[in-house]
Coordinates of C-alpha atoms and ligand atoms in Angstrom, one line a residue:
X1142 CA 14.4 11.1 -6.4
X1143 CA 16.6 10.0 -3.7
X1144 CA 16.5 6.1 -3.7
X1145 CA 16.4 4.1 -0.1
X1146 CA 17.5 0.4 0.4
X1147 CA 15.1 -1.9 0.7
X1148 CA 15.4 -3.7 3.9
X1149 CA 18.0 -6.4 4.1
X1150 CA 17.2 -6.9 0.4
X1151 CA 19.9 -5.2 -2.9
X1152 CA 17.2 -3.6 -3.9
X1153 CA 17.0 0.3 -3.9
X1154 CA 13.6 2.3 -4.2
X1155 CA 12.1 5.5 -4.7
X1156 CA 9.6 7.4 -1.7
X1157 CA 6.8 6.7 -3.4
X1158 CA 5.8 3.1 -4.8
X1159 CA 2.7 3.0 -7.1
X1160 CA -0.3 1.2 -5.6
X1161 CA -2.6 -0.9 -7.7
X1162 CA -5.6 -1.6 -5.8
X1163 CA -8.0 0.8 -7.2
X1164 CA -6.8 -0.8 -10.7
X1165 CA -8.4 -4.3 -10.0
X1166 CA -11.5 -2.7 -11.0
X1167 CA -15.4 -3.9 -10.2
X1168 CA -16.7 -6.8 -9.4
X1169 CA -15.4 -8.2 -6.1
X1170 CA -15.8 -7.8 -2.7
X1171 CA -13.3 -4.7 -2.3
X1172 CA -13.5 -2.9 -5.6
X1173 CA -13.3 0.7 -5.8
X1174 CA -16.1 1.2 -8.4
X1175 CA -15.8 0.8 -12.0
X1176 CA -12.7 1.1 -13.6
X1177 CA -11.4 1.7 -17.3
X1178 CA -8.1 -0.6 -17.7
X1179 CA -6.9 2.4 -20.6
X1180 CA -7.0 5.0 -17.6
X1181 CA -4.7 2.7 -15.5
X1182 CA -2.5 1.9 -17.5
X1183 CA -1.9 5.4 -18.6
X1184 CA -1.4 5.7 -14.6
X1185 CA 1.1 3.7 -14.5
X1186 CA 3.0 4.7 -17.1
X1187 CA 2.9 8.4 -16.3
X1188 CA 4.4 7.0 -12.8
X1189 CA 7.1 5.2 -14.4
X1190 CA 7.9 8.4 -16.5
X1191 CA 8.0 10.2 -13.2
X1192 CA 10.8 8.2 -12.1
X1193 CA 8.8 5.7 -9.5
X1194 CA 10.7 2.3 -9.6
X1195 CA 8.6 -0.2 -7.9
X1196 CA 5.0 -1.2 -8.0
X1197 CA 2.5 -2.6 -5.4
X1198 CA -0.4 -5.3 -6.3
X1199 CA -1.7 -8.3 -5.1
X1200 CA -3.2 -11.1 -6.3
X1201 CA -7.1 -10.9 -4.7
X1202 CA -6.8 -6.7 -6.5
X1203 CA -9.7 -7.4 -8.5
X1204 CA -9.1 -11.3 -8.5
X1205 CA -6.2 -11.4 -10.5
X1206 CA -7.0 -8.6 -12.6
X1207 CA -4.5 -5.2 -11.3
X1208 CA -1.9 -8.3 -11.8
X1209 CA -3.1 -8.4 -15.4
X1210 CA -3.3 -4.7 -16.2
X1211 CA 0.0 -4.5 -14.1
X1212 CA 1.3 -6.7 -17.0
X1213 CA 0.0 -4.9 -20.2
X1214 CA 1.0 -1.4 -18.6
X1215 CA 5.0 -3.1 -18.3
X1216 CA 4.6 -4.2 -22.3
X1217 CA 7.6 -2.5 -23.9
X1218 CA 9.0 -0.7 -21.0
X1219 CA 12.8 -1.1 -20.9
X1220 CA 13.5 0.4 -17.7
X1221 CA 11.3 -2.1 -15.4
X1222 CA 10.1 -1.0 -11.8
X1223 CA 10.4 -3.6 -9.1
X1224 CA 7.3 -5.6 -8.8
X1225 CA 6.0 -6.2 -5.0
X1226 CA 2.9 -8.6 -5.2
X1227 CA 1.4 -10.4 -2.0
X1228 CA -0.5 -14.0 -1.5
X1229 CA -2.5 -15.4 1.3
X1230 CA -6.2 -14.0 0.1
X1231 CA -7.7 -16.3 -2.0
X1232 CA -11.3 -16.9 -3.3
X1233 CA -13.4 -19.6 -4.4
X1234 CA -15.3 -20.1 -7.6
X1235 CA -18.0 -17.8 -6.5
X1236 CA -15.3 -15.0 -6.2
X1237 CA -15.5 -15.2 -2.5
X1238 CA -12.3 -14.5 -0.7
X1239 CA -11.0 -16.3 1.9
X1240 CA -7.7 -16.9 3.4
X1241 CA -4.8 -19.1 3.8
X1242 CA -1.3 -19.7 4.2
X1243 CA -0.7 -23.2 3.3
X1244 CA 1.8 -24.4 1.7
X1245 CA 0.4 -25.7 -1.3
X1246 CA -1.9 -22.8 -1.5
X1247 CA 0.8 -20.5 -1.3
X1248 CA 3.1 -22.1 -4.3
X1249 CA -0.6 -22.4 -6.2
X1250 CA -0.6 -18.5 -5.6
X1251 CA 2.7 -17.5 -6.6
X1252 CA 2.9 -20.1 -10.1
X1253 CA -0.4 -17.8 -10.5
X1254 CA 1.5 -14.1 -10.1
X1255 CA 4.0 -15.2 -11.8
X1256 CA 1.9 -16.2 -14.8
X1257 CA -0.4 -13.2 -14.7
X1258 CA 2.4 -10.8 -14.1
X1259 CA 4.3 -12.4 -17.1
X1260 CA 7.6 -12.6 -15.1
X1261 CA 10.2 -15.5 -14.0
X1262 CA 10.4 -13.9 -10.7
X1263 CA 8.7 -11.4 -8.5
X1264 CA 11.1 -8.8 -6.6
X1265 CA 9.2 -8.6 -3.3
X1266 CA 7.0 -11.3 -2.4
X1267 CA 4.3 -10.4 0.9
X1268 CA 2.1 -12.3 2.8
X1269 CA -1.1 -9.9 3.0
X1270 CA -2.4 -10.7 6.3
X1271 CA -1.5 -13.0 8.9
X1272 CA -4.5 -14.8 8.8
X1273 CA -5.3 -17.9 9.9
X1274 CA -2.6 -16.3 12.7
X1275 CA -1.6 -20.4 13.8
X1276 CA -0.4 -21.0 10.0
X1277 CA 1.9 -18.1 9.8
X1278 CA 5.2 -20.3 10.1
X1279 CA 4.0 -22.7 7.5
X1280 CA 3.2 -19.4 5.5
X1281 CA 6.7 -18.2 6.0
X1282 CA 8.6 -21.4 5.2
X1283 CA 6.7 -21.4 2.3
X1284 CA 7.9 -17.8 1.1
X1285 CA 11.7 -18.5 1.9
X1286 CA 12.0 -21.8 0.0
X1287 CA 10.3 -19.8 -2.7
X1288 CA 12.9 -17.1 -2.6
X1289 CA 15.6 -20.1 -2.5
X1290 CA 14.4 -21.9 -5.6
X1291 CA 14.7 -18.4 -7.2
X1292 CA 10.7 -17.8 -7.9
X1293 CA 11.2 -14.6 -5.7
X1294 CA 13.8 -12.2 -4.7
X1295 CA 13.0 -10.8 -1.4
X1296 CA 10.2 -12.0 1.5
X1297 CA 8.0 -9.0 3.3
X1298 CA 4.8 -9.2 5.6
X1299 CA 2.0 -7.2 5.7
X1300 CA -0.2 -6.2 8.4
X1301 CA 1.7 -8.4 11.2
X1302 CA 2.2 -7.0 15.2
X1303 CA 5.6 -7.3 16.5
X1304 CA 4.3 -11.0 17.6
X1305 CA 4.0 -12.0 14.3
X1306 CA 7.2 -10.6 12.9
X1307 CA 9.0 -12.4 15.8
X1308 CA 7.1 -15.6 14.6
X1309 CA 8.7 -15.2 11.2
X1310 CA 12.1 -13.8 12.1
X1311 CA 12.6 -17.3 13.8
X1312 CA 12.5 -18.8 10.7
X1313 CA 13.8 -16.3 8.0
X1314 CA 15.0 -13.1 8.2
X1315 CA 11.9 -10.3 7.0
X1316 CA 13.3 -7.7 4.6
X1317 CA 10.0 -5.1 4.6
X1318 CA 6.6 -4.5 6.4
X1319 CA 3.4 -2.9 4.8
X1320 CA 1.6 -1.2 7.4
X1321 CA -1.0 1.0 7.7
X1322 CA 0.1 4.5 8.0
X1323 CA -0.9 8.1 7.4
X1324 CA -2.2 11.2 9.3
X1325 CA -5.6 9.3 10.6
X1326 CA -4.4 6.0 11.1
X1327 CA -1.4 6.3 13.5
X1328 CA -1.5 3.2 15.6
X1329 CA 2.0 1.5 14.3
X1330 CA 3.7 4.3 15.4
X1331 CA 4.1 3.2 19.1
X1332 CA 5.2 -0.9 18.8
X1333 CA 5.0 -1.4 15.2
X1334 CA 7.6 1.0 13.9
X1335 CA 10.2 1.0 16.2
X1336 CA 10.3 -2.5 16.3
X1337 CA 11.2 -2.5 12.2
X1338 CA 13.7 -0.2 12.4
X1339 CA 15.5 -1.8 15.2
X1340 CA 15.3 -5.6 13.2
X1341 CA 16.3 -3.7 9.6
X1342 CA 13.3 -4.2 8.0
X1343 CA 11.7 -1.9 5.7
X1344 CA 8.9 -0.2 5.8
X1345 CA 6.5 0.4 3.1
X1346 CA 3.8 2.4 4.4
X1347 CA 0.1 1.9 2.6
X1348 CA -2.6 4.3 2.3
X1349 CA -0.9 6.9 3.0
X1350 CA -3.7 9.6 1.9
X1351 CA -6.2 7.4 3.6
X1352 CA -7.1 5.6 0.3
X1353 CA -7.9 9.2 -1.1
X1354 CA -9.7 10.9 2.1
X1355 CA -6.6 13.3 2.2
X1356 CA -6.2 14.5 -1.3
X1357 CA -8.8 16.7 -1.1
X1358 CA -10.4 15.5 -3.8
X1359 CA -12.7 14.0 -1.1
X1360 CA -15.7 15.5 -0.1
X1361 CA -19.3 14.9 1.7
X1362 CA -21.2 15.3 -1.6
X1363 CA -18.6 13.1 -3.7
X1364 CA -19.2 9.8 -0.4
X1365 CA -22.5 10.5 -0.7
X1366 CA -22.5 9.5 -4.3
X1367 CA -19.7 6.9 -4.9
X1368 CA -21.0 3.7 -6.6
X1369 CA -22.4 1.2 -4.5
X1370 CA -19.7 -1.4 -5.1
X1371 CA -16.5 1.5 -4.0
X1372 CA -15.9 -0.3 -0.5
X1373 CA -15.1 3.4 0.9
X1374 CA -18.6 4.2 0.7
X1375 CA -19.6 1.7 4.0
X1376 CA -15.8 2.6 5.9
X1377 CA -16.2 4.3 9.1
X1378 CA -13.2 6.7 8.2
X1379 CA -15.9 7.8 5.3
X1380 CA -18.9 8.1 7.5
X1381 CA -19.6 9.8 10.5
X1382 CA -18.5 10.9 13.3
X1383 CA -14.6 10.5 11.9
X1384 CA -15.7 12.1 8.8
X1385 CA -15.8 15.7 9.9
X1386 CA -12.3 15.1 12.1
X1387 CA -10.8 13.8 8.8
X1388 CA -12.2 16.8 6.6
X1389 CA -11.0 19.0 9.5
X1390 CA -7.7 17.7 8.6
X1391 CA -7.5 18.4 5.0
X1392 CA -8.4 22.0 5.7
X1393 CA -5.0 22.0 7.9
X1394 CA -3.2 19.7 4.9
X1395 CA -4.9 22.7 2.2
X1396 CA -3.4 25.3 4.6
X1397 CA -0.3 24.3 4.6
X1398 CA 0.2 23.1 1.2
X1399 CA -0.5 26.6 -0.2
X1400 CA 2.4 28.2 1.5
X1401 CA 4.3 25.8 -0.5
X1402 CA 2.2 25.4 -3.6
X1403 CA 2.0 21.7 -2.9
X1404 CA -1.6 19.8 -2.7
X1405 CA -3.2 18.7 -0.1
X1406 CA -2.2 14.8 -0.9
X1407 CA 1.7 16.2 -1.3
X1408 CA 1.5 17.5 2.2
X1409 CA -0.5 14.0 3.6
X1410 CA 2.6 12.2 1.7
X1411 CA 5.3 13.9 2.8
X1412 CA 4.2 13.7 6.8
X1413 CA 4.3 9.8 6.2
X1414 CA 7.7 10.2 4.7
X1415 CA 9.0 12.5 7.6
X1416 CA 9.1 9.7 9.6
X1417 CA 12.3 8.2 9.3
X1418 CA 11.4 4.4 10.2
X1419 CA 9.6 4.6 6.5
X1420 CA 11.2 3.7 3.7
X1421 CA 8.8 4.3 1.3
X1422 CA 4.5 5.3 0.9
X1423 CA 2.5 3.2 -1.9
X1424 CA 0.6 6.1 -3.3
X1425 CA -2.8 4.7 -5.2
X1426 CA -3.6 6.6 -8.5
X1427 CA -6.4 5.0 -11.0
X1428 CA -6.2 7.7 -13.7
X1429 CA -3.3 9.9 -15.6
X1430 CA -3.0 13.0 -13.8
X1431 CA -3.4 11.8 -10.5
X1432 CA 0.0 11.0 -9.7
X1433 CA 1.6 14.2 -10.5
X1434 CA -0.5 15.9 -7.6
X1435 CA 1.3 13.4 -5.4
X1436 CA 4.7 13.0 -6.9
X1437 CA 5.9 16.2 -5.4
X1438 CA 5.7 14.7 -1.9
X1439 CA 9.2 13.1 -2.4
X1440 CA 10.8 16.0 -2.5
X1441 CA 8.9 18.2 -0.5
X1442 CA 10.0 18.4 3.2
X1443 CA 7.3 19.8 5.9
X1444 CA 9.3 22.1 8.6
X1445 CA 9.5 21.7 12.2
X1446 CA 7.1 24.1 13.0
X1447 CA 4.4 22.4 10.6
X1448 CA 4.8 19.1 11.8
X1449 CA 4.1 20.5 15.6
X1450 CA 0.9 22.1 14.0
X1451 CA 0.2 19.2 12.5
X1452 CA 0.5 17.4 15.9
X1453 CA -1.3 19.6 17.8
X1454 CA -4.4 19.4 15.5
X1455 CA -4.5 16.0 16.4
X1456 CA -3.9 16.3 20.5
X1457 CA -6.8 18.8 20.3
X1458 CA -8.9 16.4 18.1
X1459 CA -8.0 13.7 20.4
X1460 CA -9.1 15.3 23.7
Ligands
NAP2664 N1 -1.3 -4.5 2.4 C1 -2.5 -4.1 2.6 O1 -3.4 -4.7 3.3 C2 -2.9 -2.9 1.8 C3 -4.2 -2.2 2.1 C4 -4.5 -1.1 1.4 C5 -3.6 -0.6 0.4 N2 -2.5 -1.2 0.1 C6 -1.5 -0.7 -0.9 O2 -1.3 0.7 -0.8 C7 -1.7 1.3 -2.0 C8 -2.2 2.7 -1.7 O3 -3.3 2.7 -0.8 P1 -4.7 3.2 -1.2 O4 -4.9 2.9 -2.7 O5 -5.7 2.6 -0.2 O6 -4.8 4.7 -0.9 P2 -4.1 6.1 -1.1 O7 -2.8 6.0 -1.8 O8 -4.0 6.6 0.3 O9 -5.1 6.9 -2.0 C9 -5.3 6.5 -3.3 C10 -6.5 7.2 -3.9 O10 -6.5 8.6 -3.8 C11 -7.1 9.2 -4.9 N3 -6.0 10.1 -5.5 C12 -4.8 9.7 -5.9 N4 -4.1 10.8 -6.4 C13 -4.9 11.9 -6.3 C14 -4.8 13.2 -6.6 N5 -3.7 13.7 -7.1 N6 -5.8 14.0 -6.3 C15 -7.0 13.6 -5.8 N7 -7.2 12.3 -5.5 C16 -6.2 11.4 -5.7 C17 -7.5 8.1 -5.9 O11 -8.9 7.8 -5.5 P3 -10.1 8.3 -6.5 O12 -9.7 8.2 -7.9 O13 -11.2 7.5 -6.1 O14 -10.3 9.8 -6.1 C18 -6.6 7.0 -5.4 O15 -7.1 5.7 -5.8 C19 -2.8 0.4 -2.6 O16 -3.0 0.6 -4.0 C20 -2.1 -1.0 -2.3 O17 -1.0 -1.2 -3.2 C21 -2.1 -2.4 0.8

């Protein structure tokens, strides 16, 4: 796989990242149903084997728990993958999240990733959400004396407007952003984007298949009966009227894919890679066997004529 800098950062990284949400499992606010840790750590591993170098989690991913598994799954391995983890959303002793970026919340956080992850240092440090939006410089200080008393390597943001990343630029230079980004959700395209690769800052696009909605795995039937703790199952991308439009869509994505014998999720991956402001998409897999439908997105390159299709689905769906 062809490798892409990282940013301002020395660190080089394949298309696809491997996202572990999904692998927090049940039992908090944004779970994706039950989860068996065996299955994702056999995920994992089948994605290092693939050649992926870098792994996304967070701290709040099941409360601490994808942090965990991330850990286990990394026993043994001599060739390590990068390991991007992200502070800010925190929760209380009921398991109810909240936010914050104060400083000594903050260093709390990031003695606790290091710890679960089992590592002196984490590659790419991100603040998940700018929220509360008035702390964000206290949040940002925080992450760049981190990075200068050597707990972390590199300093990214996640979800921030141009504002934001302005904000923080005043006060230390931002190697990557985590957006948003794939064939339904489209909205950093016009300020977000350009404004990254002007400033040299990466982009790590999340949810790229529209946490799963793309693959084609995804179906009416399959909503109707998620478990009532998968988060997806309330999301207005999942429900009507968006859900037909974004069905519509994978019929397109299926079309396509089988001139190429790619899947439907190859062909959602590879549109968010065709954009050359990203650097890379964090794929989510929860289960061997998932990842090597993707994996073939980082290779595969959609043609001129397909991405116009692909456009002109969308101005029609628009109008
Ligand atoms: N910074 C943020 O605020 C933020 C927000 C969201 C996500 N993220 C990051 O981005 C990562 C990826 O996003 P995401 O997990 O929302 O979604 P995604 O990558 O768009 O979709 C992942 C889901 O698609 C399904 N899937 C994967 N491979 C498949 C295959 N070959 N065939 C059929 N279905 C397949 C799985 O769901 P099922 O097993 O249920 O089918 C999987 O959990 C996250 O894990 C996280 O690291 C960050």
């Amino acid at each position: 796989m062809q490798l892409k800098r990282l940013g301002n950062s020395d660190l080089s990284i394949t298309p696809i990242g491997f996202g572990a949400w999904a692998i927090g499992g049940s039992g908090w606010e944004f779970a994706w149903g039950s989860q068996d840790d065996t299955d994702s750590i056999a995920a994992i591993r089948e994605a290092l084997d693939a050649g992926i170098n870098w792994i996304d989690t967070a701290a709040v991913y099941g409360l601490g728990h994808s942090e965990e598994v991330v850990a286990r799954a990394l026993e043994g391995v001599r060739s390590r993958p990068y390991i991007f983890t992200k502070c800010s959303m925190v929760w209380n002793e009921h398991n109810e999240i909240g936010h914050s970026l104060k400083a000594d919340s903050i260093r709390r956080e990031c003695e606790a990733s290091l710890r679960r992850l089992r590592t002196d240092t984490i590659d790419l440090y991100q603040i998940h959400w700018p929220d509360p939006v008035e702390d964000i410089e206290e949040g940002w200080a925080t992450l760049a004396a981190l990075r200068k008393e050597g707990k972390i390597r590199h300093i990214g943001v996640s979800n921030f407007d141009v504002e934001q990343m302005k904000r923080a630029q005043a006060i230390a230079p931002i190697t990557s952003l985590q957006p948003r980004y794939s064939l339904i959700h489209r909205e950093v395209e016009k300020e977000i984007l350009p404004f990254a690769s002007r400033e040299n800052i990466a982009v790590i696009a999340y949810s790229p298949m529209a946490s799963g909605l793309l693959t084609g795995a995804m179906t009416a039937e399959r909503i109707a009966g998620l478990p009532a703790d998968d988060w997806r199952r309330h999301h207005a991308d999942f429900r009507e009227p968006q859900l037909s439009r974004n069905l519509k869509m994978v019929r397109l994505l299926r079309a396509i894919g089988r001139l190429h014998g790619r899947t439907p999720a190859e062909v959602a991956v590879a549109w968010v890679l065709s954009n050359p402001t990203v650097t890379g998409a964090i794929v989510g897999a929860r289960r061997p066997g998932q990842l090597p439908g993707v994996i073939g997105a980082a290779e595969f390159r959609l043609s001129p004529r397909e991405l116009v299709e692909i456009q002109t689905f969308f101005a029609k769906a628009a109008a």
